[in-house]
Short mmCIF file of C-alpha atoms in Angstrom, two decimals:
data_model
loop_
_atom_site.label_atom_id
_atom_site.label_comp_id
_atom_site.label_asym_id
_atom_site.label_seq_id
_atom_site.Cartn_x
_atom_site.Cartn_y
_atom_site.Cartn_z
CA MET W 1 205.96 153.40 101.62
CA ALA W 2 207.25 152.60 98.11
CA GLN W 3 205.19 149.29 97.84
CA PRO W 4 201.92 150.95 98.92
CA ALA W 5 202.56 153.90 96.38
CA VAL W 6 203.17 151.05 93.58
CA SER W 7 200.11 149.11 94.35
CA ILE W 8 197.92 152.30 94.17
CA ALA W 9 199.46 153.23 90.86
CA LYS W 10 198.55 149.59 89.58
CA LYS W 11 194.92 149.80 90.93
CA LYS W 12 194.61 153.31 88.80
CA GLN W 13 196.15 152.02 85.63
CA ALA W 14 193.85 148.68 85.71
CA PRO W 15 190.77 150.77 85.40
CA SER W 16 192.00 153.30 82.82
CA LEU W 17 192.91 150.47 80.51
CA LEU W 18 189.40 148.85 80.85
CA GLU W 19 187.99 152.39 80.55
CA PHE W 20 190.10 152.86 77.15
CA LEU W 21 188.86 149.57 75.93
CA TYR W 22 185.32 150.23 76.94
CA LYS W 23 185.20 153.47 74.97
CA HIS W 24 187.38 152.49 72.08
CA GLY W 25 187.14 149.02 71.80
CA THR W 26 184.35 148.71 69.17
CA LEU W 27 186.40 151.23 67.06
CA LEU W 28 189.63 149.34 67.18
CA ALA W 29 187.95 146.09 66.60
CA ILE W 30 186.54 147.58 63.34
CA LEU W 31 189.78 148.74 62.20
CA VAL W 32 191.47 145.51 63.25
CA VAL W 33 189.01 143.27 61.48
CA ILE W 34 189.23 145.37 58.40
CA ALA W 35 192.97 145.29 58.38
CA TYR W 36 193.27 141.40 58.83
CA PHE W 37 190.55 140.80 56.02
CA GLY W 38 192.30 143.52 53.73
CA ILE W 39 195.44 141.32 53.86
CA THR W 40 194.30 137.79 53.90
CA LEU W 41 191.42 138.39 51.25
CA ASP W 42 192.49 139.56 47.91
CA ARG W 43 188.70 140.70 46.99
CA PHE W 44 188.07 142.33 50.10
CA PHE W 45 189.03 145.88 49.35
CA THR W 46 186.93 146.12 46.24
CA TYR W 47 183.88 148.53 45.49
CA GLU W 48 181.65 145.69 44.87
CA ASN W 49 182.47 144.10 48.14
CA PHE W 50 182.31 147.09 50.18
CA SER W 51 178.91 147.82 48.50
CA ASP W 52 177.71 144.53 49.47
CA ILE W 53 178.67 145.17 53.02
CA LEU W 54 177.17 148.60 53.15
CA ARG W 55 173.84 147.03 52.09
CA SER W 56 173.73 144.12 54.48
CA ILE W 57 174.65 146.77 57.30
CA SER W 58 171.86 148.90 56.27
CA ILE W 59 169.17 146.11 57.15
CA VAL W 60 170.95 145.25 60.43
CA THR W 61 171.13 148.83 61.45
CA LEU W 62 167.17 149.45 60.82
CA VAL W 63 166.23 146.51 62.54
CA ALA W 64 169.10 147.34 65.60
CA ILE W 65 167.45 150.87 65.73
CA GLY W 66 164.14 149.44 66.74
CA ILE W 67 165.74 147.17 69.23
CA THR W 68 167.46 150.14 70.72
CA PHE W 69 164.36 151.93 71.32
CA SER W 70 162.96 148.88 73.30
CA LEU W 71 166.16 148.70 75.31
CA ILE W 72 165.98 152.35 76.05
CA VAL W 73 162.87 152.06 77.99
CA ASP W 74 164.15 148.86 79.61
CA GLY W 75 162.72 146.41 77.57
CA PHE W 76 163.41 143.96 74.82
CA ASP W 77 161.98 142.82 71.58
CA LEU W 78 162.59 139.20 70.32
CA SER W 79 159.88 139.49 67.59
CA VAL W 80 162.19 141.81 65.24
CA GLY W 81 163.28 138.84 63.19
CA SER W 82 159.97 137.58 62.49
CA THR W 83 158.65 140.90 61.68
CA VAL W 84 161.33 141.36 59.01
CA SER W 85 160.08 137.99 57.60
CA LEU W 86 156.35 139.16 57.68
CA ALA W 87 157.37 142.52 55.97
CA THR W 88 159.10 140.83 53.32
CA ILE W 89 156.36 138.34 52.29
CA ALA W 90 153.78 140.97 52.55
CA SER W 91 155.72 143.04 50.42
CA ALA W 92 156.41 140.43 47.88
CA ALA W 93 152.52 139.14 48.19
CA ALA W 94 151.49 142.57 47.29
CA LEU W 95 153.34 142.96 44.27
CA VAL W 96 153.51 139.31 43.02
CA LEU W 97 149.99 138.10 43.98
CA TYR W 98 147.99 141.04 44.03
CA ARG W 99 149.54 143.38 41.38
CA GLN W 100 149.77 146.17 43.78
CA GLU W 101 151.79 149.44 43.06
CA ILE W 102 154.76 150.88 45.31
CA LEU W 103 152.63 152.82 47.79
CA VAL W 104 150.56 149.66 48.71
CA THR W 105 153.41 147.71 48.75
CA LEU W 106 155.14 150.03 51.19
CA LEU W 107 152.40 150.87 53.40
CA VAL W 108 151.02 147.40 54.03
CA PRO W 109 154.31 145.91 55.77
CA LEU W 110 154.69 149.02 57.78
CA LEU W 111 151.25 148.88 59.14
CA LEU W 112 151.70 145.20 60.00
CA GLY W 113 155.15 145.90 61.51
CA VAL W 114 153.06 148.92 63.83
CA ALA W 115 150.45 145.93 64.53
CA VAL W 116 152.92 143.83 65.61
CA GLY W 117 154.54 146.57 68.06
CA LEU W 118 151.00 147.09 69.39
CA LEU W 119 150.47 143.60 70.12
CA ASN W 120 153.57 143.36 71.87
CA SER W 121 152.80 146.48 74.01
CA LEU W 122 149.31 145.04 74.82
CA LEU W 123 151.04 141.92 76.32
CA ILE W 124 153.76 143.68 77.97
CA VAL W 125 152.28 147.21 79.15
CA LYS W 126 148.55 146.20 79.68
CA LEU W 127 148.71 142.51 80.81
CA LYS W 128 152.15 143.09 82.31
CA LEU W 129 153.81 139.83 80.91
CA PRO W 130 157.34 139.54 81.01
CA ASP W 131 158.87 141.20 77.75
CA LEU W 132 161.18 138.20 76.88
CA LEU W 133 158.25 135.96 77.05
CA ALA W 134 155.61 138.25 75.41
CA THR W 135 157.85 139.05 72.52
CA LEU W 136 158.98 135.35 72.20
CA ALA W 137 154.97 134.14 71.89
CA THR W 138 154.80 136.87 69.43
CA MET W 139 157.63 135.66 67.53
CA TYR W 140 156.35 132.32 67.16
CA ALA W 141 153.12 133.54 66.30
CA ILE W 142 154.21 135.63 63.53
CA ASN W 143 156.35 132.60 62.23
CA GLY W 144 152.88 130.50 62.02
CA VAL W 145 151.05 133.31 60.37
CA GLN W 146 153.51 133.84 57.35
CA LEU W 147 154.07 129.93 57.16
CA THR W 148 150.14 129.27 56.88
CA TYR W 149 150.00 132.16 54.52
CA THR W 150 152.68 130.78 51.87
CA LYS W 151 152.33 127.01 52.92
CA GLY W 152 156.00 127.27 53.25
CA PHE W 153 156.78 128.50 49.79
CA SER W 154 158.81 131.69 48.68
CA ILE W 155 157.14 134.43 46.74
CA TYR W 156 158.83 135.17 43.32
CA ASN W 157 158.06 136.24 39.90
CA ASP W 158 156.12 134.05 37.46
CA MET W 159 155.67 131.69 40.75
CA PRO W 160 153.16 128.65 39.94
CA LEU W 161 149.91 129.22 41.61
CA PRO W 162 147.43 126.32 43.04
CA ASP W 163 145.20 126.77 40.21
CA GLY W 164 147.69 125.92 37.74
CA GLY W 165 148.60 129.45 36.49
CA THR W 166 151.49 131.64 37.15
CA ALA W 167 151.45 134.67 39.48
CA PRO W 168 150.10 137.69 37.94
CA GLY W 169 152.62 140.46 38.96
CA LYS W 170 156.05 140.86 39.70
CA PHE W 171 158.70 142.94 41.40
CA ILE W 172 158.55 146.37 39.80
CA PRO W 173 161.50 148.43 39.17
CA SER W 174 160.56 151.42 41.79
CA PHE W 175 160.19 148.75 44.49
CA LEU W 176 163.59 146.91 43.39
CA PHE W 177 165.39 150.25 43.41
CA ILE W 178 165.07 150.54 47.54
CA GLY W 179 167.46 147.66 47.88
CA GLN W 180 169.49 147.43 44.77
CA GLY W 181 169.60 151.13 43.30
CA GLU W 182 172.29 153.68 43.68
CA VAL W 183 172.38 157.56 43.97
CA PHE W 184 175.67 158.75 42.90
CA GLY W 185 177.44 155.67 43.50
CA ILE W 186 175.96 155.29 46.71
CA PRO W 187 173.39 152.27 47.44
CA PHE W 188 169.98 154.00 48.13
CA SER W 189 169.52 151.62 51.11
CA VAL W 190 172.76 153.05 52.71
CA LEU W 191 171.35 156.61 52.30
CA LEU W 192 167.97 155.64 53.85
CA MET W 193 169.81 154.00 56.79
CA LEU W 194 171.89 157.17 57.26
CA VAL W 195 168.72 159.62 57.14
CA VAL W 196 167.23 156.95 59.87
CA VAL W 197 170.30 157.03 62.02
CA ILE W 198 170.52 160.92 61.96
CA ALA W 199 166.92 161.21 62.81
CA ALA W 200 166.70 159.13 65.51
CA HIS W 201 169.88 160.46 66.85
CA LEU W 202 168.66 163.83 66.86
CA PHE W 203 165.42 162.90 68.22
CA LEU W 204 166.68 161.01 71.33
CA THR W 205 169.55 163.54 71.93
CA TYR W 206 167.86 166.80 71.70
CA THR W 207 164.17 166.70 71.78
CA LYS W 208 162.19 166.45 75.26
CA PRO W 209 160.36 163.33 74.04
CA GLY W 210 163.68 161.62 73.30
CA ARG W 211 164.89 162.34 76.85
CA LEU W 212 161.43 161.20 78.27
CA PHE W 213 162.46 157.85 76.58
CA TYR W 214 165.72 157.51 78.57
CA MET W 215 164.07 158.66 81.50
CA THR W 216 161.32 155.95 81.47
CA GLY W 217 164.07 153.34 81.20
CA GLU W 218 166.38 154.48 83.77
CA ASN W 219 163.90 154.59 86.66
CA ARG W 220 160.23 153.73 85.67
CA GLU W 221 158.83 154.45 89.03
CA ALA W 222 160.61 157.77 89.44
CA ALA W 223 159.65 158.87 85.88
CA ARG W 224 155.65 157.92 86.66
CA LEU W 225 156.02 160.03 89.95
CA SER W 226 157.51 163.04 88.03
CA GLY W 227 154.51 163.06 85.54
CA ILE W 228 155.73 161.07 82.60
CA PRO W 229 153.42 158.79 80.91
CA VAL W 230 155.43 155.80 81.32
CA ASN W 231 153.43 153.35 79.84
CA ARG W 232 152.51 155.72 76.72
CA TYR W 233 156.45 155.73 75.95
CA ARG W 234 156.78 152.13 76.49
CA THR W 235 154.01 151.40 73.85
CA TYR W 236 155.75 153.88 71.79
CA ALA W 237 159.21 152.03 71.75
CA TYR W 238 157.59 148.68 70.77
CA VAL W 239 155.73 150.34 67.89
CA ILE W 240 158.90 151.94 66.66
CA SER W 241 160.79 148.54 67.09
CA GLY W 242 158.12 146.88 65.08
CA PHE W 243 158.08 149.77 62.48
CA PHE W 244 161.93 149.47 61.94
CA ALA W 245 161.68 146.05 61.67
CA ALA W 246 159.06 145.86 58.91
CA LEU W 247 161.25 148.87 56.96
CA GLY W 248 164.28 146.52 57.48
CA GLY W 249 162.04 143.63 55.95
CA ILE W 250 160.98 145.84 52.86
CA VAL W 251 164.74 146.79 52.22
CA LEU W 252 165.44 143.22 52.41
CA ALA W 253 162.60 141.90 49.78
CA SER W 254 163.83 144.55 47.47
CA ARG W 255 167.32 143.52 47.57
CA ILE W 256 166.80 139.86 47.16
CA GLY W 257 163.92 140.21 44.84
CA THR W 258 161.70 137.45 46.58
CA GLY W 259 159.51 137.01 49.51
CA GLN W 260 161.48 134.19 51.35
CA VAL W 261 159.85 132.43 54.35
CA SER W 262 161.85 133.01 57.67
CA ALA W 263 164.19 135.22 55.91
CA GLY W 264 164.56 137.62 58.74
CA ALA W 265 165.41 134.98 61.30
CA SER W 266 169.10 135.91 61.33
CA PHE W 267 168.71 139.68 61.77
CA LEU W 268 167.55 139.15 65.34
CA MET W 269 170.90 138.02 66.60
CA ASP W 270 172.76 140.46 64.37
CA GLY W 271 170.56 143.41 65.69
CA VAL W 272 170.77 142.47 69.11
CA ALA W 273 174.54 142.09 69.09
CA ALA W 274 174.67 145.50 67.12
CA ALA W 275 172.69 147.07 69.71
CA TYR W 276 174.37 145.74 72.88
CA ILE W 277 177.77 146.50 71.36
CA GLY W 278 176.72 150.06 70.83
CA PHE W 279 176.59 150.55 74.69
CA SER W 280 179.99 150.82 74.87
CA VAL W 281 181.12 152.96 71.96
CA PHE W 282 182.70 156.26 73.05
CA GLY W 283 181.74 155.08 76.81
CA ALA W 284 177.99 155.91 76.21
CA GLY W 285 177.03 153.22 78.73
CA LYS W 286 173.61 153.16 77.50
CA PRO W 287 171.57 152.21 74.23
CA ASN W 288 172.42 154.75 71.51
CA VAL W 289 171.94 155.15 68.09
CA ILE W 290 175.39 156.31 66.89
CA GLY W 291 176.78 153.14 68.98
CA THR W 292 174.28 150.75 67.42
CA LEU W 293 175.41 151.78 63.83
CA PHE W 294 179.19 150.93 64.73
CA GLY W 295 178.04 147.76 66.09
CA SER W 296 176.39 147.13 62.90
CA ILE W 297 179.41 147.95 61.01
CA LEU W 298 181.61 145.62 63.23
CA MET W 299 179.05 142.74 62.52
CA GLY W 300 178.55 143.49 59.07
CA VAL W 301 182.43 143.55 58.31
CA LEU W 302 183.07 140.50 60.22
CA LEU W 303 180.35 138.40 58.69
CA ASN W 304 181.34 139.53 55.16
CA GLY W 305 184.92 138.35 55.57
CA LEU W 306 184.16 134.99 57.44
CA THR W 307 181.66 134.47 54.38
CA MET W 308 184.59 135.39 52.11
CA MET W 309 186.73 132.95 53.79
CA ASN W 310 183.88 130.16 53.19
CA VAL W 311 183.41 129.71 57.18
CA PRO W 312 180.03 127.83 57.39
CA TYR W 313 177.22 129.85 58.43
CA TYR W 314 176.57 127.70 61.81
CA ALA W 315 180.26 128.51 62.49
CA GLN W 316 179.62 132.35 62.15
CA ASP W 317 176.66 131.94 64.84
CA ILE W 318 179.04 131.09 67.36
CA ILE W 319 181.24 134.01 66.50
CA LYS W 320 178.06 136.09 66.93
CA GLY W 321 177.33 134.47 70.24
CA ALA W 322 181.05 135.08 71.37
CA ILE W 323 180.77 138.83 70.36
CA LEU W 324 177.39 139.49 72.29
CA VAL W 325 178.96 137.77 75.13
CA GLY W 326 182.09 139.91 75.03
CA ALA W 327 180.06 143.33 74.79
CA LEU W 328 177.83 142.11 77.53
CA ALA W 329 180.68 141.39 79.67
CA LEU W 330 182.55 144.29 79.13
CA SER W 331 179.59 146.58 79.88
CA HIS W 332 178.92 144.74 83.08
CA MET W 333 182.69 145.12 84.17
CA GLN W 334 182.49 148.74 83.55
CA LYS W 335 179.26 149.17 85.54
CA LYS W 336 181.14 147.20 88.42
#
């Protein structure tokens, strides 16, 4: 009778280890990565470096929160990276080419982000196209629009114009403060990120509309039969995704001080990885904003350390892909 008892004990121990890794693996990974880079890199534990990490994390988190909303309703948005680029170009053009003030500069890219979300919801909700194919088509269309508008060139202060003159406007200090300014030593973009994370978490956790988002994604037919306007909440999710991607593009443009073509392309992979890593934080097992924040922190610290170690950007993409596969595999194993 001793052998079956040992076998049962082993069976109980294995799931408990997997459950521990599923709940706390992301936090352990963050601590291990910080410790490793802190030991191997002399300049890792400096204020300047941590400030740079936090600024980059803020953009990824804003984009990833939008992706999280689309995942909550059982969808997916591949167009966020191109939307970031579109917002970056739009805000730069408003300042440099059209000499607009801060209100118009913020409003135009945000409206463009909402328009992208409405386009995605039209294709997915109304025309019933698969979300991956619809948002993939939108991604390429947006890339084509920004390349056509800019003719492939970046937008920056004193840039030459086709008529031989120079651009009449410039990046104003109030706009640059969004990505470069600090409040009591804390980057303003980080404070903006924290406000958005807290607001989104409270909305999804403690309000009726937030719970309806989750109910829509968990069982669409059951939600519809219970009276929930499923298509409306799916539309909301894609509009929110476009809005936060545009907000991330504004922060990016204000941080780098130029409107670079396809500058947001890398944020698609970073945002998706952060959102899926967030599934496992504290064993949530579903898309959640707090988990997405921790996923962004892991990605930000890891990529910063790899950059300081002079790891090529194409090799970093391999690591990003491996992290995403690991997060998906761990989530799948836990569900089984």
